[in-house]
Short mmCIF file of C-alpha atoms in Angstrom, two decimals:
data_model
loop_
_atom_site.label_atom_id
_atom_site.label_comp_id
_atom_site.label_asym_id
_atom_site.label_seq_id
_atom_site.Cartn_x
_atom_site.Cartn_y
_atom_site.Cartn_z
CA MET B 1 70.84 120.81 80.56
CA PHE B 2 74.37 120.81 81.75
CA GLN B 3 73.40 121.89 85.33
CA ARG B 4 74.43 118.59 86.97
CA TYR B 5 77.98 118.71 85.37
CA ILE B 6 78.50 122.35 86.27
CA ILE B 7 77.61 121.65 89.90
CA ALA B 8 79.79 118.54 89.91
CA ALA B 9 82.73 120.57 88.63
CA LEU B 10 82.33 122.96 91.54
CA VAL B 11 82.14 120.31 94.28
CA PRO B 12 85.63 119.50 95.68
CA ILE B 13 86.40 115.76 95.82
CA ALA B 14 88.72 114.36 98.50
CA VAL B 15 89.87 110.94 97.23
CA LEU B 16 91.59 109.08 100.11
CA THR B 17 92.45 105.91 98.25
CA GLY B 18 95.67 106.85 96.46
CA ALA B 19 96.37 106.42 92.71
CA ALA B 20 94.02 103.45 92.21
CA TYR B 21 90.51 103.78 93.58
CA ALA B 22 86.87 102.81 92.78
CA GLN B 23 83.68 104.86 92.89
CA THR B 24 84.98 107.25 90.29
CA ASP B 25 81.84 109.41 89.95
CA PRO B 26 79.34 108.94 92.83
CA GLY B 27 77.43 112.06 91.78
CA VAL B 28 76.69 115.25 93.78
CA PRO B 29 75.66 115.20 97.39
CA ASN B 30 73.14 117.55 98.94
CA ARG B 31 73.88 121.15 99.77
CA GLY B 32 77.11 121.20 97.81
CA LEU B 33 79.07 119.10 100.34
CA ALA B 34 82.58 118.01 99.51
CA VAL B 35 82.85 114.40 98.24
CA ARG B 36 85.06 112.03 100.31
CA ILE B 37 85.79 108.62 98.82
CA LEU B 38 87.07 106.39 101.73
CA PRO B 39 89.68 103.62 101.03
CA GLY B 40 88.88 99.92 101.32
CA SER B 41 90.74 97.62 103.68
CA THR B 42 92.24 95.62 100.81
CA LYS B 43 93.72 98.48 98.82
CA ALA B 44 97.24 97.34 99.43
CA ARG B 45 96.48 94.02 97.69
CA ILE B 46 95.03 95.55 94.53
CA VAL B 47 96.87 94.32 91.46
CA ARG B 48 94.88 96.27 88.81
CA TYR B 49 91.43 97.23 87.72
CA GLU B 50 89.79 95.42 84.86
CA TYR B 51 86.85 97.84 85.04
CA ASN B 52 86.41 101.03 87.07
CA GLY B 53 82.97 102.52 86.52
CA PRO B 54 81.36 105.46 88.30
CA VAL B 55 80.06 103.40 91.20
CA ALA B 56 81.23 99.88 90.26
CA PHE B 57 84.52 98.02 89.75
CA VAL B 58 85.98 94.66 88.72
CA ARG B 59 89.56 94.21 89.91
CA ILE B 60 92.26 91.61 90.55
CA GLU B 61 93.64 91.45 94.02
CA ALA B 62 96.30 89.27 95.77
CA SER B 63 94.57 86.48 97.58
CA GLU B 64 94.05 86.77 101.35
CA PRO B 65 97.13 85.75 103.44
CA GLY B 66 97.14 81.97 103.90
CA ALA B 67 94.47 81.28 101.30
CA PRO B 68 95.08 78.09 99.23
CA ARG B 69 95.99 78.39 95.56
CA ASN B 70 93.16 78.98 93.09
CA GLN B 71 92.49 77.24 89.78
CA HIS B 72 93.42 80.30 87.83
CA PRO B 73 93.44 81.55 85.19
CA TYR B 74 89.88 80.35 84.44
CA THR B 75 88.29 80.79 81.07
CA VAL B 76 84.56 81.25 81.15
CA ASP B 77 82.48 83.30 78.70
CA THR B 78 80.37 86.29 79.61
CA ALA B 79 77.09 84.54 79.04
CA HIS B 80 77.87 81.80 81.65
CA ILE B 81 79.15 84.34 84.15
CA ARG B 82 75.92 86.26 83.63
CA ALA B 83 73.85 83.05 84.17
CA ALA B 84 75.84 82.23 87.30
CA LEU B 85 75.17 85.69 88.87
CA LEU B 86 71.49 85.51 87.78
CA ALA B 87 71.19 82.30 89.76
CA VAL B 88 71.99 84.02 93.01
CA ARG B 89 68.89 84.64 95.07
CA LEU B 90 67.93 86.97 97.92
CA PRO B 91 65.70 85.15 100.47
CA SER B 92 64.85 88.36 102.29
CA GLU B 93 63.28 89.59 99.03
CA LYS B 94 61.00 86.59 98.36
CA ASN B 95 63.86 84.59 96.84
CA GLY B 96 64.05 86.98 93.94
CA PRO B 97 67.29 87.58 91.86
CA LEU B 98 69.94 89.49 93.68
CA PHE B 99 71.12 91.37 90.57
CA ASN B 100 69.07 93.33 88.07
CA ASP B 101 69.69 93.39 84.33
CA ALA B 102 71.66 96.57 84.39
CA GLU B 103 73.98 95.33 87.10
CA LEU B 104 74.54 92.00 85.23
CA ASP B 105 75.23 93.83 81.97
CA GLU B 106 77.78 96.08 83.66
CA ILE B 107 79.96 93.54 85.47
CA SER B 108 79.67 90.22 83.58
CA PRO B 109 82.05 91.07 80.70
CA PRO B 110 84.89 92.46 82.93
CA LEU B 111 84.44 89.52 85.33
CA SER B 112 84.96 87.05 82.43
CA ARG B 113 88.13 88.85 81.42
CA ALA B 114 89.51 89.21 84.87
CA LEU B 115 89.07 85.54 85.69
CA ALA B 116 90.98 84.66 82.44
CA GLN B 117 93.85 86.79 83.59
CA ALA B 118 94.13 86.23 87.32
CA ALA B 119 97.01 84.06 88.57
CA ASP B 120 96.58 81.22 91.07
CA ASN B 121 97.52 83.42 93.98
CA GLN B 122 94.98 86.09 93.02
CA ASP B 123 91.21 86.65 93.49
CA VAL B 124 88.76 88.72 91.39
CA CYS B 125 86.72 91.25 93.34
CA PHE B 126 83.74 93.26 92.18
CA ALA B 127 81.26 95.90 93.34
CA VAL B 128 78.18 96.96 91.52
CA SER B 129 75.42 99.56 92.39
CA GLY B 130 71.79 99.66 91.37
CA ARG B 131 68.30 100.66 92.27
CA HIS B 132 65.76 98.05 93.35
CA GLY B 133 62.18 97.70 94.42
CA ALA B 134 58.73 98.67 93.22
CA PHE B 135 59.85 102.33 92.96
CA ALA B 136 63.37 101.67 91.76
CA PRO B 137 63.84 104.97 90.00
CA LEU B 138 63.20 106.80 93.32
CA SER B 139 65.03 104.36 95.54
CA PRO B 140 68.63 104.87 96.79
CA ARG B 141 71.55 103.19 95.09
CA ARG B 142 72.62 99.98 96.77
CA VAL B 143 75.90 98.17 96.33
CA THR B 144 76.66 94.49 96.19
CA THR B 145 80.29 93.24 96.53
CA ALA B 146 81.91 89.85 96.26
CA ARG B 147 85.21 88.00 96.05
CA VAL B 148 85.29 85.50 93.18
CA PHE B 149 87.70 82.61 92.67
CA ARG B 150 87.77 79.07 91.22
CA ALA B 151 88.84 76.32 93.63
CA ASP B 152 88.06 72.55 93.88
CA GLY B 153 86.17 72.76 90.65
CA HIS B 154 83.74 75.32 91.85
CA LEU B 155 83.29 78.96 91.22
CA ASN B 156 83.19 80.57 94.61
CA LEU B 157 81.38 83.84 95.41
CA VAL B 158 82.06 85.29 98.83
CA PHE B 159 79.78 88.34 99.33
CA GLY B 160 80.77 91.36 101.42
CA MET B 161 77.98 93.79 100.97
CA VAL B 162 74.48 92.79 99.79
CA ARG B 163 72.32 95.60 98.47
CA HIS B 164 73.87 97.86 100.98
CA ASP B 165 72.44 101.46 100.97
CA TRP B 166 75.40 103.70 100.64
CA ASP B 167 73.59 106.44 98.67
CA ASN B 168 71.62 107.99 101.52
CA GLU B 169 74.73 108.45 103.66
CA PHE B 170 76.52 109.94 100.59
CA LYS B 171 73.67 112.39 99.91
CA GLY B 172 73.56 113.47 103.49
CA THR B 173 77.36 113.67 104.29
CA GLY B 174 79.25 113.59 101.01
CA THR B 175 81.08 110.46 102.16
CA VAL B 176 81.29 107.37 99.93
CA ILE B 177 81.91 104.37 102.23
CA PRO B 178 84.42 101.62 101.15
CA PHE B 179 82.89 99.05 98.86
CA GLU B 180 84.46 96.04 100.69
CA PRO B 181 84.53 92.58 98.99
CA GLY B 182 83.86 89.37 101.07
CA ARG B 183 86.56 87.38 102.80
CA ARG B 184 87.15 83.69 103.46
CA ALA B 185 87.60 84.12 107.18
CA GLY B 186 84.08 85.20 107.83
CA PRO B 187 81.48 87.92 107.11
CA ILE B 188 82.77 91.49 107.34
CA ARG B 189 79.37 92.86 108.45
CA ASP B 190 75.75 91.91 109.08
CA GLU B 191 74.29 91.64 105.65
CA PRO B 192 71.32 89.72 104.17
CA SER B 193 72.09 86.06 103.31
CA VAL B 194 72.24 84.90 99.78
CA ALA B 195 71.04 81.53 98.33
CA LEU B 196 71.31 79.30 95.38
CA ASP B 197 69.21 76.60 93.71
CA PRO B 198 70.60 73.24 95.11
CA ALA B 199 70.88 71.88 91.53
CA LEU B 200 73.49 74.60 90.78
CA GLY B 201 75.80 74.39 93.85
CA ALA B 202 75.90 74.78 97.59
CA ALA B 203 75.78 77.54 100.22
CA ARG B 204 78.91 77.17 102.38
CA ARG B 205 77.89 80.14 104.56
CA GLY B 206 75.12 82.75 104.41
CA ASP B 207 77.63 84.91 102.48
CA TRP B 208 79.46 82.17 100.59
CA LEU B 209 78.20 80.29 97.51
CA ALA B 210 79.99 77.60 95.55
CA LEU B 211 78.69 76.96 92.09
CA GLY B 212 79.31 73.72 90.30
CA ASP B 213 80.04 73.22 86.59
CA LEU B 214 79.11 76.49 84.86
CA ASP B 215 78.77 74.65 81.47
CA SER B 216 75.52 73.13 82.93
CA LEU B 217 74.03 76.67 83.36
CA ALA B 218 72.00 77.61 80.36
CA PRO B 219 72.71 81.28 79.59
CA ALA B 220 69.42 83.07 80.34
CA THR B 221 68.13 86.59 80.84
CA THR B 222 65.51 85.85 83.47
CA ALA B 223 64.96 83.32 86.25
CA SER B 224 62.05 82.39 88.49
CA PRO B 225 62.41 82.12 92.22
CA SER B 226 63.56 78.74 93.51
CA THR B 227 64.15 77.13 96.91
CA PRO B 228 67.46 78.18 98.41
CA THR B 229 70.07 75.90 99.94
CA ALA B 230 70.64 75.95 103.68
CA PRO B 231 74.05 77.27 104.66
CA ALA B 232 76.46 74.46 105.59
CA ASN B 233 79.24 74.23 108.03
CA PRO B 234 81.79 76.98 107.09
CA ALA B 235 84.65 74.45 107.27
CA ALA B 236 82.83 72.01 105.07
CA THR B 237 84.29 71.11 101.69
CA PRO B 238 82.05 71.46 98.57
CA THR B 239 80.79 68.29 96.91
CA THR B 240 83.04 66.02 94.87
CA PRO B 241 85.31 68.38 92.78
CA THR B 242 85.39 68.19 89.04
CA PRO B 243 88.67 68.54 87.11
CA ALA B 244 89.64 72.09 86.40
CA PRO B 245 89.76 73.12 82.80
CA ALA B 246 93.13 73.61 81.19
CA ALA B 247 94.51 76.93 82.07
CA ALA B 248 94.25 79.45 79.28
CA PRO B 249 97.24 81.62 78.68
CA ALA B 250 96.88 84.88 80.40
CA GLU B 251 96.42 87.92 78.26
CA PRO B 252 99.47 90.15 78.12
CA ALA B 253 99.57 92.86 80.81
CA GLY B 254 98.59 96.21 79.42
CA PRO B 255 97.71 99.65 80.73
CA GLU B 256 94.85 99.88 83.09
CA ARG B 257 91.47 100.40 81.39
CA SER B 258 90.13 103.80 82.12
CA ALA B 259 86.65 104.24 83.52
CA PRO B 260 83.88 104.85 80.96
CA PRO B 261 82.30 108.29 81.01
CA ALA B 262 79.32 108.69 83.31
CA THR B 263 76.02 108.65 81.42
CA ARG B 264 72.89 110.58 82.22
CA PRO B 265 69.52 108.77 82.76
CA SER B 266 67.44 108.71 79.60
CA TYR B 267 64.31 110.80 79.05
CA GLU B 268 62.10 107.69 79.60
CA VAL B 269 63.80 106.98 82.96
CA ILE B 270 63.44 110.59 84.14
CA SER B 271 59.80 110.64 83.03
CA GLN B 272 59.14 107.46 84.92
CA ARG B 273 60.70 108.79 88.06
CA LEU B 274 58.61 111.97 87.85
CA ARG B 275 55.38 109.99 87.29
CA ALA B 276 56.09 107.72 90.26
CA LEU B 277 56.92 110.73 92.43
CA GLN B 278 53.67 112.46 91.53
CA LYS B 279 51.71 109.33 92.30
CA LEU B 280 53.29 109.21 95.72
CA ARG B 281 52.18 112.71 96.42
CA ASP B 282 48.69 112.28 95.01
CA GLU B 283 48.16 109.30 97.26
CA GLY B 284 49.30 111.17 100.28
CA LEU B 285 52.42 109.06 100.82
CA ILE B 286 54.74 112.05 100.75
CA THR B 287 54.29 115.70 101.61
CA GLN B 288 54.26 118.57 99.06
CA GLN B 289 57.60 119.76 100.44
CA GLU B 290 59.13 116.29 99.97
CA TYR B 291 57.63 116.15 96.50
CA GLU B 292 59.27 119.50 95.52
CA GLU B 293 62.62 118.64 96.96
CA LYS B 294 62.77 115.18 95.21
CA ARG B 295 61.41 116.69 91.92
CA LYS B 296 64.26 119.23 91.89
CA GLU B 297 66.79 116.45 92.51
CA ILE B 298 65.38 114.41 89.62
CA LEU B 299 65.47 117.37 87.22
CA LYS B 300 69.16 117.88 87.92
CA ASP B 301 69.83 114.82 85.72
CA LEU B 302 68.41 116.63 82.61
#
């Protein structure tokens, strides 16, 4: 039952990010490899972590050099943050929602808190990992990252990594790549474009969305695919700005919140993964050897 934790305790971890880092518990790579967590390019600008999960984070960073001042602090409740993220679409996946429910539940509350505490010369950045697709329980973990700030009456989301598969590299090498947030200057890598319903805002670039008044977003748990906006000129200014809400007093600074303990998959999740794996084998989509290896990996979570 405790096999996974015994193995994890025996695997050395080389954290190269200093005192404050993300990806606190990526799991156990194959063949007992040492875990190496690589630093991100913005680590020197990190102010503090609002949330630091096993393979996710929400943190406040100093804005990029030369960036204009933001309309921070910005008070917006968790429900509206969740609705805003749910409105983000992935055209490469039939215009379906970018985030799943587990990802939204994990990062929406700390995003709301961080925006209410960030100063006008600070951005909020996040990374969240999840499994997607028809066989989600068997699929690799993929990370999505973004830089978030309010400016010109819009909530801006500049994406850095979009459902980027970091899990397979980790399993094969023991290395956790940096979870890099987006940047105003331009995309940091070749990633899938994101989109937004035109009624909710505009796409300034393929990686940059500017949402309008979040009060117009009805907090919802599901959304149907919609037609995405076409990316505009990167230098274009969003539509007529609305006045920023009165700045809420920042919460007093306190000690960093510690990461919550890692949780194991439930019995139902493990059962679902095993049934899906058996179906793949029975239909001849994977070999018996692949079936046995993946089955052992799934059972480690018990």
